[in-house]
Short mmCIF file of C-alpha atoms and ligand atoms in Angstrom, two decimals:
data_model
loop_
_atom_site.label_atom_id
_atom_site.label_comp_id
_atom_site.label_asym_id
_atom_site.label_seq_id
_atom_site.Cartn_x
_atom_site.Cartn_y
_atom_site.Cartn_z
CA MET H 1 122.48 121.81 65.60
CA LEU H 2 125.71 119.68 65.67
CA LYS H 3 124.79 117.66 62.50
CA LEU H 4 124.05 121.00 60.86
CA ALA H 5 127.68 121.94 61.74
CA PHE H 6 129.10 118.79 60.48
CA LEU H 7 127.07 119.20 57.21
CA ALA H 8 128.56 122.76 56.91
CA ARG H 9 132.06 121.41 57.32
CA SER H 10 131.60 118.67 54.64
CA VAL H 11 130.15 121.23 52.31
CA LEU H 12 133.19 123.41 52.96
CA PHE H 13 135.52 120.59 52.34
CA SER H 14 134.32 120.27 48.74
CA ILE H 15 135.15 123.74 47.68
CA PRO H 16 138.77 123.30 46.12
CA ASP H 17 140.34 126.65 46.83
CA LEU H 18 139.66 126.81 50.71
CA HIS H 19 142.10 128.95 52.88
CA HIS H 20 144.54 126.58 54.96
CA LYS H 21 142.92 127.74 58.21
CA ASP H 22 139.36 126.28 57.14
CA LEU H 23 141.03 123.16 55.99
CA THR H 24 142.57 122.43 59.50
CA THR H 25 139.12 122.82 61.03
CA VAL H 26 137.60 120.27 58.68
CA LEU H 27 136.84 116.91 60.01
CA ASN H 28 136.70 114.86 56.97
CA PHE H 29 135.35 111.05 57.33
CA GLN H 30 135.35 110.65 53.59
CA ASN H 31 139.01 109.95 53.29
CA PHE H 32 139.01 107.35 56.11
CA THR H 33 137.23 103.83 55.82
CA PRO H 34 136.30 103.26 59.62
CA TYR H 35 137.76 100.27 60.93
CA ARG H 36 135.72 97.54 62.28
CA ARG H 37 136.12 94.11 63.97
CA GLU H 38 133.62 91.91 65.70
CA LEU H 39 134.97 90.33 68.64
CA ASP H 40 134.27 86.78 70.07
CA ASN H 41 132.54 88.30 73.12
CA GLY H 42 130.07 90.09 70.89
CA PHE H 43 131.59 93.59 71.32
CA VAL H 44 132.76 95.47 68.47
CA LEU H 45 136.20 97.25 67.87
CA THR H 46 135.84 100.27 65.68
CA SER H 47 137.27 103.74 64.81
CA ILE H 48 134.75 106.75 64.86
CA ALA H 49 132.69 106.79 62.26
CA ASN H 50 130.24 109.45 62.43
CA PRO H 51 129.28 112.49 64.34
CA GLU H 52 126.90 110.33 66.55
CA ASP H 53 130.19 108.51 67.61
CA ILE H 54 131.85 111.67 68.35
CA GLU H 55 129.15 112.69 70.80
CA ARG H 56 129.05 109.49 72.32
CA LEU H 57 132.86 109.55 72.85
CA VAL H 58 132.71 113.10 74.41
CA GLU H 59 130.16 112.08 76.82
CA PHE H 60 131.93 108.55 77.61
CA ASN H 61 135.46 110.51 78.24
CA GLY H 62 133.29 113.23 80.42
CA THR H 63 132.13 110.41 82.41
CA SER H 64 135.57 108.74 82.87
CA PHE H 65 137.70 112.13 83.63
CA GLY H 66 135.47 115.23 83.79
CA PRO H 67 134.22 118.00 81.72
CA GLY H 68 137.67 119.15 80.85
CA GLU H 69 138.47 116.00 78.89
CA ALA H 70 134.90 116.00 77.30
CA SER H 71 135.73 119.41 75.80
CA MET H 72 139.30 118.35 74.67
CA THR H 73 137.95 115.23 73.06
CA ARG H 74 135.87 117.34 71.00
CA ALA H 75 138.38 119.98 70.35
CA LEU H 76 141.06 117.44 69.30
CA ILE H 77 138.71 115.42 66.97
CA THR H 78 137.31 118.40 65.07
CA HIS H 79 140.16 120.98 65.19
CA HIS H 80 143.49 119.59 65.78
CA PRO H 81 145.72 119.42 62.71
CA SER H 82 146.79 115.92 63.22
CA SER H 83 143.79 114.37 64.29
CA ARG H 84 142.24 111.59 62.05
CA PRO H 85 139.11 109.61 62.76
CA ASP H 86 140.80 106.17 62.17
CA TYR H 87 143.15 106.97 65.43
CA TRP H 88 140.22 107.23 67.58
CA LEU H 89 139.37 103.78 68.76
CA ILE H 90 135.99 102.80 70.63
CA LEU H 91 134.98 99.39 71.79
CA LYS H 92 131.15 99.07 71.76
CA ASP H 93 128.80 97.00 73.50
CA GLN H 94 125.68 97.15 71.26
CA ASP H 95 125.52 101.05 70.63
CA ARG H 96 127.32 101.85 73.99
CA ILE H 97 130.96 102.89 74.17
CA ILE H 98 132.83 100.75 76.88
CA ALA H 99 136.50 101.55 76.23
CA SER H 100 138.44 103.93 74.14
CA VAL H 101 141.84 105.37 73.26
CA VAL H 102 143.32 107.84 70.87
CA LEU H 103 146.53 107.81 68.84
CA ILE H 104 147.82 111.55 68.95
CA PRO H 105 150.32 112.08 66.54
CA TRP H 106 153.22 114.35 67.36
CA GLU H 107 156.63 115.20 65.65
CA TRP H 108 159.78 115.51 67.85
CA ARG H 109 162.96 116.92 66.90
CA TYR H 110 165.80 114.42 67.83
CA GLU H 111 168.99 116.79 67.34
CA GLU H 112 168.96 117.23 63.36
CA THR H 113 166.44 114.47 62.69
CA VAL H 114 162.79 113.96 63.06
CA LEU H 115 160.79 111.50 64.94
CA LYS H 116 157.13 110.64 64.30
CA CYS H 117 155.66 109.99 67.56
CA GLY H 118 151.96 108.37 68.26
CA GLU H 119 150.82 109.33 71.96
CA MET H 120 148.49 107.11 73.60
CA GLY H 121 145.89 109.31 74.98
CA ILE H 122 142.52 109.47 76.79
CA VAL H 123 142.72 105.68 77.82
CA SER H 124 139.78 104.50 79.76
CA THR H 125 137.47 101.41 80.09
CA ALA H 126 133.88 101.86 81.57
CA ALA H 127 133.90 100.74 85.31
CA ALA H 128 131.61 97.85 85.08
CA TYR H 129 133.93 96.33 82.09
CA ARG H 130 137.32 96.73 83.81
CA ASN H 131 139.63 93.65 84.31
CA ARG H 132 138.28 92.09 81.10
CA GLY H 133 141.11 92.50 78.61
CA LEU H 134 139.54 95.20 76.93
CA MET H 135 142.56 97.49 77.12
CA ARG H 136 144.62 94.87 75.56
CA VAL H 137 142.47 94.54 72.59
CA LEU H 138 142.44 98.27 72.25
CA ASP H 139 146.45 98.23 72.64
CA ALA H 140 146.63 95.55 69.88
CA ARG H 141 144.99 97.77 67.43
CA PHE H 142 146.84 100.73 68.63
CA LYS H 143 150.28 99.16 67.98
CA GLU H 144 148.94 97.91 64.28
CA LEU H 145 148.29 101.74 63.51
CA LEU H 146 151.83 102.76 64.64
CA HIS H 147 153.53 99.93 62.76
CA LYS H 148 151.25 100.71 59.65
CA ASP H 149 151.72 104.55 59.63
CA GLY H 150 155.72 104.42 60.17
CA PHE H 151 155.71 105.70 63.64
CA HIS H 152 159.11 105.54 65.56
CA LEU H 153 157.81 106.01 69.37
CA SER H 154 155.02 105.75 71.17
CA PRO H 155 154.95 107.99 74.39
CA ILE H 156 152.26 108.17 77.02
CA GLN H 157 151.57 110.47 80.01
CA GLY H 158 150.20 107.36 82.03
CA ILE H 159 148.98 105.96 85.35
CA PRO H 160 152.02 104.35 87.14
CA TYR H 161 153.10 100.73 86.17
CA PHE H 162 150.21 99.85 84.06
CA TYR H 163 151.61 100.57 80.69
CA ARG H 164 154.72 98.56 81.43
CA GLN H 165 152.40 95.84 80.51
CA PHE H 166 152.17 97.06 77.12
CA ASP H 167 156.01 97.53 76.73
CA TYR H 168 156.28 101.34 77.78
CA GLU H 169 159.19 102.49 79.72
CA TYR H 170 159.76 105.80 81.71
CA ALA H 171 162.15 107.61 79.32
CA LEU H 172 161.68 111.30 79.28
CA PRO H 173 160.95 114.22 81.92
CA LEU H 174 157.23 115.39 82.13
CA GLU H 175 155.55 117.70 84.37
CA ALA H 176 158.63 119.24 86.17
CA GLN H 177 157.91 120.58 89.61
CA TRP H 178 160.11 123.58 90.55
CA ARG H 179 158.35 125.81 93.09
CA ILE H 180 159.16 129.16 94.35
CA GLU H 181 157.07 130.84 97.17
CA LEU H 182 155.71 134.44 96.16
CA TRP H 183 157.68 136.06 98.84
CA GLN H 184 160.86 134.91 97.49
CA ILE H 185 160.27 136.98 94.21
CA PRO H 186 161.75 140.73 94.52
CA ALA H 187 160.05 143.77 93.09
CA PRO H 188 160.05 144.41 89.17
CA ALA H 189 163.46 145.61 87.74
CA ASP H 190 162.06 146.82 84.37
CA THR H 191 158.48 148.58 84.40
CA ALA H 192 158.80 149.24 80.89
CA ILE H 193 157.72 145.86 79.70
CA MET H 194 154.21 145.56 78.75
CA PHE H 195 152.25 142.10 78.80
CA ARG H 196 149.57 141.11 76.45
CA LYS H 197 147.83 138.10 75.32
CA ALA H 198 149.03 136.60 72.11
CA THR H 199 146.59 136.27 68.97
CA VAL H 200 146.87 134.28 65.86
CA GLU H 201 148.54 137.11 64.22
CA ASP H 202 151.41 136.69 66.65
CA ILE H 203 152.00 132.94 65.21
CA PRO H 204 155.12 133.66 63.33
CA MET H 205 156.55 135.46 66.17
CA LEU H 206 155.67 132.50 68.65
CA GLN H 207 157.05 129.92 66.33
CA GLN H 208 160.47 131.98 66.06
CA LEU H 209 160.64 132.50 69.95
CA HIS H 210 159.78 128.80 70.37
CA ALA H 211 162.33 127.41 67.90
CA VAL H 212 165.14 129.27 69.37
CA ALA H 213 164.04 128.15 73.04
CA SER H 214 163.94 124.52 71.79
CA GLN H 215 167.47 124.63 70.33
CA ARG H 216 168.82 124.38 73.76
CA GLN H 217 167.44 120.83 74.03
CA ASN H 218 168.52 117.87 72.14
CA ILE H 219 164.93 116.76 72.04
CA SER H 220 162.00 119.09 71.50
CA THR H 221 158.65 119.37 70.01
CA ILE H 222 158.21 120.81 66.56
CA ARG H 223 155.29 123.25 66.73
CA SER H 224 153.75 123.88 63.35
CA ALA H 225 151.79 127.28 62.62
CA GLU H 226 148.56 124.97 62.79
CA ILE H 227 149.37 123.68 66.11
CA TRP H 228 149.94 127.29 67.55
CA ARG H 229 146.41 128.05 66.01
CA TYR H 230 144.95 125.17 67.89
CA LEU H 231 146.71 126.06 70.99
CA LEU H 232 145.62 129.58 70.86
CA GLU H 233 142.18 129.00 69.31
CA HIS H 234 140.81 125.62 70.42
CA SER H 235 142.36 124.87 73.68
CA PRO H 236 140.59 127.33 75.47
CA GLY H 237 137.84 125.61 77.60
CA THR H 238 139.61 122.23 77.51
CA GLY H 239 141.48 120.56 80.29
CA THR H 240 144.81 121.43 78.85
CA GLU H 241 143.87 125.31 78.46
CA ALA H 242 147.01 127.63 78.71
CA ASP H 243 147.06 131.20 78.08
CA THR H 244 149.88 132.59 76.20
CA TRP H 245 151.24 136.23 77.21
CA LEU H 246 153.54 138.22 74.83
CA LEU H 247 156.28 140.62 76.81
CA GLU H 248 156.70 143.59 74.92
CA ARG H 249 159.12 146.58 74.98
CA ASN H 250 158.97 149.75 72.92
CA GLN H 251 155.88 147.77 71.09
CA GLN H 252 158.41 145.11 69.92
CA ILE H 253 157.59 141.50 71.21
CA ILE H 254 160.44 140.20 73.05
CA ALA H 255 159.32 137.15 74.77
CA TYR H 256 156.51 134.90 75.58
CA CYS H 257 155.37 132.70 78.44
CA ARG H 258 152.52 130.15 78.84
CA ILE H 259 150.27 129.94 81.99
CA HIS H 260 148.18 126.76 82.38
CA LYS H 261 144.80 127.18 83.78
CA GLU H 262 144.62 123.83 85.70
CA GLY H 263 147.20 121.18 86.53
CA PHE H 264 148.75 119.25 89.28
CA GLY H 265 149.15 121.24 92.41
CA GLU H 266 147.78 124.63 93.90
CA GLY H 267 150.27 126.86 92.30
CA LEU H 268 150.32 128.99 89.14
CA ILE H 269 151.78 127.01 86.66
CA VAL H 270 154.05 128.27 84.22
CA SER H 271 154.70 125.78 81.41
CA GLU H 272 156.71 127.65 78.81
CA ALA H 273 158.98 130.77 78.60
CA SER H 274 161.22 131.81 75.58
CA ARG H 275 164.91 132.82 76.00
CA LEU H 276 165.09 135.77 78.37
CA ASP H 277 167.86 138.13 79.40
CA HIS H 278 168.20 138.78 83.10
CA GLN H 279 166.31 141.95 83.22
CA THR H 280 163.39 140.71 81.50
CA ALA H 281 163.25 137.32 83.58
CA ASP H 282 163.31 139.37 86.53
CA SER H 283 160.47 141.35 85.37
CA LEU H 284 158.31 138.32 84.23
CA LEU H 285 159.02 136.73 87.53
CA ALA H 286 157.81 139.72 89.36
CA TRP H 287 154.51 139.88 86.90
CA LEU H 288 154.07 136.36 87.53
CA LYS H 289 154.00 136.91 91.21
CA SER H 290 151.16 139.55 90.68
CA VAL H 291 149.25 137.20 88.67
CA ALA H 292 149.53 134.46 91.21
CA ILE H 293 148.49 136.76 94.04
CA GLU H 294 145.53 138.15 91.76
CA ARG H 295 144.38 134.29 91.24
CA GLY H 296 144.92 133.35 94.73
CA LYS H 297 147.87 130.90 94.05
CA PRO H 298 150.01 130.32 96.81
CA TYR H 299 153.04 129.56 94.71
CA ILE H 300 154.42 129.51 91.53
CA ARG H 301 155.39 126.10 89.84
CA PHE H 302 157.50 126.04 86.86
CA ASN H 303 156.88 123.03 84.40
CA LEU H 304 159.86 124.14 82.35
CA PRO H 305 163.35 122.68 81.36
CA VAL H 306 166.14 122.93 83.69
CA MET H 307 168.04 125.10 81.24
CA SER H 308 165.26 127.58 81.12
CA ASP H 309 166.34 130.98 81.82
CA LEU H 310 163.33 131.95 83.73
CA LEU H 311 164.06 128.80 85.84
CA THR H 312 167.50 129.65 86.27
CA LEU H 313 166.71 132.85 87.79
CA ALA H 314 164.03 131.64 89.74
CA ARG H 315 166.56 128.84 91.30
CA ALA H 316 168.84 131.79 92.22
CA TYR H 317 165.97 133.26 94.39
CA GLY H 318 165.41 129.80 95.72
CA ALA H 319 162.99 127.84 93.73
CA VAL H 320 163.49 124.13 94.63
CA ASP H 321 162.95 120.83 92.83
CA GLY H 322 159.69 118.94 93.86
CA GLY H 323 160.49 115.86 91.67
CA GLY H 324 158.23 115.47 88.58
CA TYR H 325 156.89 112.77 86.57
CA GLN H 326 158.22 110.69 83.23
CA TRP H 327 156.70 110.27 79.77
CA GLN H 328 156.49 106.38 79.62
CA ILE H 329 157.76 105.53 75.91
CA HIS H 330 157.47 102.23 73.61
CA VAL H 331 159.80 102.01 70.82
CA VAL H 332 157.82 100.75 67.75
CA ASP H 333 160.47 99.33 65.70
CA PRO H 334 163.95 99.43 67.14
CA ALA H 335 165.61 98.91 63.58
CA ARG H 336 163.27 101.91 62.16
CA LEU H 337 164.19 104.30 65.06
CA LEU H 338 168.04 103.75 64.72
CA ARG H 339 167.65 104.07 60.99
CA GLN H 340 165.85 107.33 61.40
CA ILE H 341 168.38 108.77 63.82
CA GLY H 342 171.36 107.42 61.63
CA PRO H 343 172.71 110.90 60.60
CA VAL H 344 172.91 111.84 64.19
CA LEU H 345 174.65 108.63 65.03
CA GLU H 346 177.47 109.17 62.51
CA ARG H 347 178.08 112.75 63.60
CA ARG H 348 178.52 111.46 67.14
CA LEU H 349 181.23 109.05 65.66
CA VAL H 350 183.04 111.79 64.03
CA GLY H 351 186.22 112.86 65.83
CA SER H 352 185.87 109.87 68.43
CA PRO H 353 187.94 106.84 68.51
CA PHE H 354 185.31 105.20 66.62
CA ALA H 355 185.46 107.80 63.58
CA THR H 356 186.43 104.81 61.20
CA LEU H 357 184.27 102.14 62.53
CA THR H 358 183.93 99.54 60.10
CA GLN H 359 181.77 96.64 61.74
CA SER H 360 178.58 95.31 62.31
CA VAL H 361 177.20 96.56 65.77
CA VAL H 362 174.49 94.15 67.07
CA ILE H 363 172.24 95.18 69.82
CA ASN H 364 170.89 91.81 71.36
CA LEU H 365 167.47 92.68 72.78
CA TYR H 366 166.82 89.19 73.98
CA ARG H 367 163.73 88.51 72.15
CA ASN H 368 165.30 89.73 68.93
CA ALA H 369 168.14 91.87 67.64
CA VAL H 370 168.98 94.83 65.57
CA ALA H 371 172.34 95.01 63.50
CA LEU H 372 173.93 98.47 62.55
CA SER H 373 176.41 97.91 59.85
CA PHE H 374 179.19 100.69 59.99
CA GLU H 375 181.58 101.39 57.20
CA GLN H 376 184.28 103.91 57.77
CA GLY H 377 182.13 105.45 60.23
CA GLN H 378 179.10 105.75 57.78
CA LEU H 379 176.09 103.51 58.81
CA ARG H 380 175.15 101.53 55.67
CA SER H 381 172.22 99.59 56.87
CA VAL H 382 170.11 98.84 59.96
CA GLU H 383 168.78 95.43 60.06
CA ALA H 384 166.23 93.90 62.28
CA LEU H 385 166.93 90.28 63.24
CA ASN H 386 164.18 88.19 64.61
CA ARG H 387 166.18 86.20 66.98
CA PRO H 388 168.30 86.83 69.73
CA THR H 389 171.95 87.04 68.52
CA ASP H 390 175.40 86.94 70.49
CA SER H 391 176.73 90.24 71.12
CA PRO H 392 178.85 92.06 73.84
CA ILE H 393 175.72 94.37 73.87
CA ASN H 394 172.66 92.91 75.46
CA LEU H 395 169.61 95.09 76.59
CA PRO H 396 166.31 94.39 77.74
CA PRO H 397 163.93 95.79 75.07
CA ASN H 398 162.23 98.21 77.21
CA LEU H 399 165.52 99.89 77.98
CA LEU H 400 166.50 101.01 74.34
CA ALA H 401 164.03 104.01 74.75
CA PRO H 402 165.81 105.42 77.85
CA LEU H 403 169.33 104.62 76.21
CA VAL H 404 168.40 106.09 72.73
CA LEU H 405 166.76 109.42 74.25
CA GLY H 406 169.55 109.97 76.55
CA PHE H 407 167.50 109.67 79.51
CA ARG H 408 169.57 106.88 81.14
CA SER H 409 173.13 106.30 80.31
CA ARG H 410 174.85 103.01 79.72
CA SER H 411 176.24 102.81 83.13
CA GLU H 412 173.09 104.01 84.88
CA LEU H 413 171.41 101.16 82.97
CA ALA H 414 173.87 98.68 83.85
CA GLU H 415 173.85 99.64 87.51
CA GLY H 416 170.03 99.63 87.81
CA TYR H 417 169.56 96.35 85.71
CA PRO H 418 171.85 93.26 85.68
CA ASP H 419 170.65 92.15 82.52
CA ALA H 420 171.78 95.39 80.74
CA ARG H 421 175.02 93.63 80.16
CA ILE H 422 177.49 95.84 77.64
CA TYR H 423 181.23 94.36 77.87
CA GLY H 424 184.75 95.52 76.89
CA SER H 425 185.05 98.41 74.17
CA ALA H 426 181.36 98.08 73.29
CA CYS H 427 180.79 100.28 76.44
CA ALA H 428 182.78 103.20 74.80
CA LEU H 429 181.03 102.61 71.48
CA ILE H 430 177.63 102.65 73.25
CA ASP H 431 178.54 105.75 75.27
CA THR H 432 179.59 107.33 72.09
CA LEU H 433 176.44 106.66 70.17
CA PHE H 434 174.02 107.28 72.96
CA PRO H 435 175.36 110.36 75.03
CA PRO H 436 173.10 111.88 77.75
CA MET H 437 170.78 114.52 76.18
CA GLN H 438 168.68 117.43 77.23
CA ALA H 439 165.05 116.91 76.36
CA PHE H 440 161.71 118.70 77.13
CA LEU H 441 158.31 118.20 75.39
CA ASP H 442 156.19 121.38 75.03
CA THR H 443 152.61 120.14 74.50
CA ILE H 444 150.71 120.31 71.06
CA TYR H 445 147.34 120.68 72.50
C1 LIG U 1 143.40 101.62 83.55
C2 LIG U 1 142.12 100.96 82.72
C3 LIG U 1 142.23 101.72 81.16
C4 LIG U 1 142.37 99.60 82.57
O1 LIG U 1 141.47 99.10 81.56
P1 LIG U 1 140.96 97.63 81.46
O2 LIG U 1 140.27 97.53 80.20
O3 LIG U 1 140.35 97.16 82.78
O4 LIG U 1 142.43 97.03 81.30
P2 LIG U 1 142.71 95.44 80.76
O5 LIG U 1 141.42 94.48 81.48
O6 LIG U 1 142.86 95.16 79.30
O7 LIG U 1 143.84 94.93 81.60
C5 LIG U 1 145.20 94.76 81.09
C6 LIG U 1 145.93 94.00 82.19
O8 LIG U 1 146.39 95.07 83.17
C7 LIG U 1 145.71 94.49 84.38
N1 LIG U 1 145.21 95.94 85.17
C8 LIG U 1 144.14 96.44 84.94
N2 LIG U 1 143.76 97.67 85.61
C9 LIG U 1 145.22 97.82 86.20
C10 LIG U 1 145.74 98.90 86.88
N3 LIG U 1 144.99 99.83 87.32
N4 LIG U 1 146.88 98.76 87.32
C11 LIG U 1 147.70 97.56 86.87
N5 LIG U 1 147.36 96.59 86.17
C12 LIG U 1 145.92 96.63 85.84
C13 LIG U 1 144.79 93.71 84.13
O9 LIG U 1 144.69 92.62 85.27
C14 LIG U 1 145.24 92.91 82.97
O10 LIG U 1 146.38 91.96 83.43
P3 LIG U 1 146.39 90.71 82.69
O11 LIG U 1 146.23 90.82 81.00
O12 LIG U 1 147.70 90.01 82.84
O13 LIG U 1 145.21 90.01 83.32
C15 LIG U 1 140.85 101.14 83.43
O14 LIG U 1 141.02 100.71 84.79
C16 LIG U 1 140.54 102.75 83.48
O15 LIG U 1 139.67 103.19 82.77
N6 LIG U 1 140.58 103.32 84.75
C17 LIG U 1 140.32 104.68 85.13
C18 LIG U 1 140.97 105.58 84.02
C19 LIG U 1 142.27 105.56 83.85
O16 LIG U 1 143.02 105.64 84.91
N7 LIG U 1 142.89 105.80 82.76
C20 LIG U 1 144.25 105.77 82.37
C21 LIG U 1 144.69 107.06 82.25
S1 LIG U 1 146.70 106.99 81.90
#
């Protein structure tokens, strides 16, 4: 049956005037030569090469994590607009998959620039093969892909500590844990608001509402229409399933929110909400309370940015911060990253005491360094230096991500890490180039 489905898709792909919707659902192995490397220990490192590999991988991830991840693996491979066969890496012992990882491409908006990010996802090694260096093998190929395809960052929503060994550092907020008890939410203020589930016809409006809400963040997810389509049509049934609800007044869409089916904790998880006026936020809160009661959820958890209008109101009613986790992030190539955000760096110098900066600013990363050449406040070049270089700016390489992403300030880093050593006027320059930032990443799957 599945083979037939694949055959049907590859036939579809040969028709030139396909509607774009169909193209995003086509998995095309033809444009990708599967990667393959025989290892000394007899195992083989490959990328998925055929429908049989997909079935084996779905089963493997199901065994490692559960049915939600099994269906997520299938949906991502066959329907996600940014999925590519060569980004699904597997290690095989004969025909059996023994370890796997996927590179999931995202685009993040960093102020007025775009960063290409390759998430490391669905990482696992079969229990009998653990602690034999298989993740190290997969990570090496994963890093090759990141370099080859020009990625700036690699994020992971990973288990504690493990990924430090692969040069990842905690550097952005993840899984916010704001919690409100149901009794703290008052009765609805505006009963004229209607709620309905969004459909693909609503995508243009959803994109608009999402973009407006994202503008409040310095760093946010870019959500194309294709990604919205994936969320609405293909994430149902997977471990990351969420319902997208529209709020309408007088039959006009005024806002949306997303509620996750599963996730950390017992509460009803609200993982997205567009801009809301006070009255609408009040009505949404009251409606969420009724949904929580209906679903037997004891409280509501907001996985939302701290500036969210819904969360602001919930906090006024007593929502409390239960902590949260953090994205771990690897900088693929420091010079490439700094070059990409060059326009932002130049803008930050405007109106500062460094507006006419004309010098080479070297960031010494201990094992190597990067030199930013400024002329009258314009960034002329960013050069990677393959050796440590004397500079008043010294940073352990893993701390570049939290600094550049505005997650930790220069002074916070210096306080926590004696090897983050920045001297004299360079302190003021680094504070100007890398100020604290608001960031929140809405999912793409
Ligand atoms: C975590 C996991 C992927 C590691 O895979 P693995 O193939 O055993 O990893 P490796 O053997 O390549 O280990 C690399 C290094 O990490 C160490 N390591 C292994 N598991 C570790 C763990 N859970 N925490 C910290 N270090 C660990 C190894 O000792 C090794 O160190 P070394 O190279 O200095 O000797 C595997 O244990 C697993 O699948 N766990 C269950 C699923 C899971 O938690 N996945 C991660 C989801 S984010």
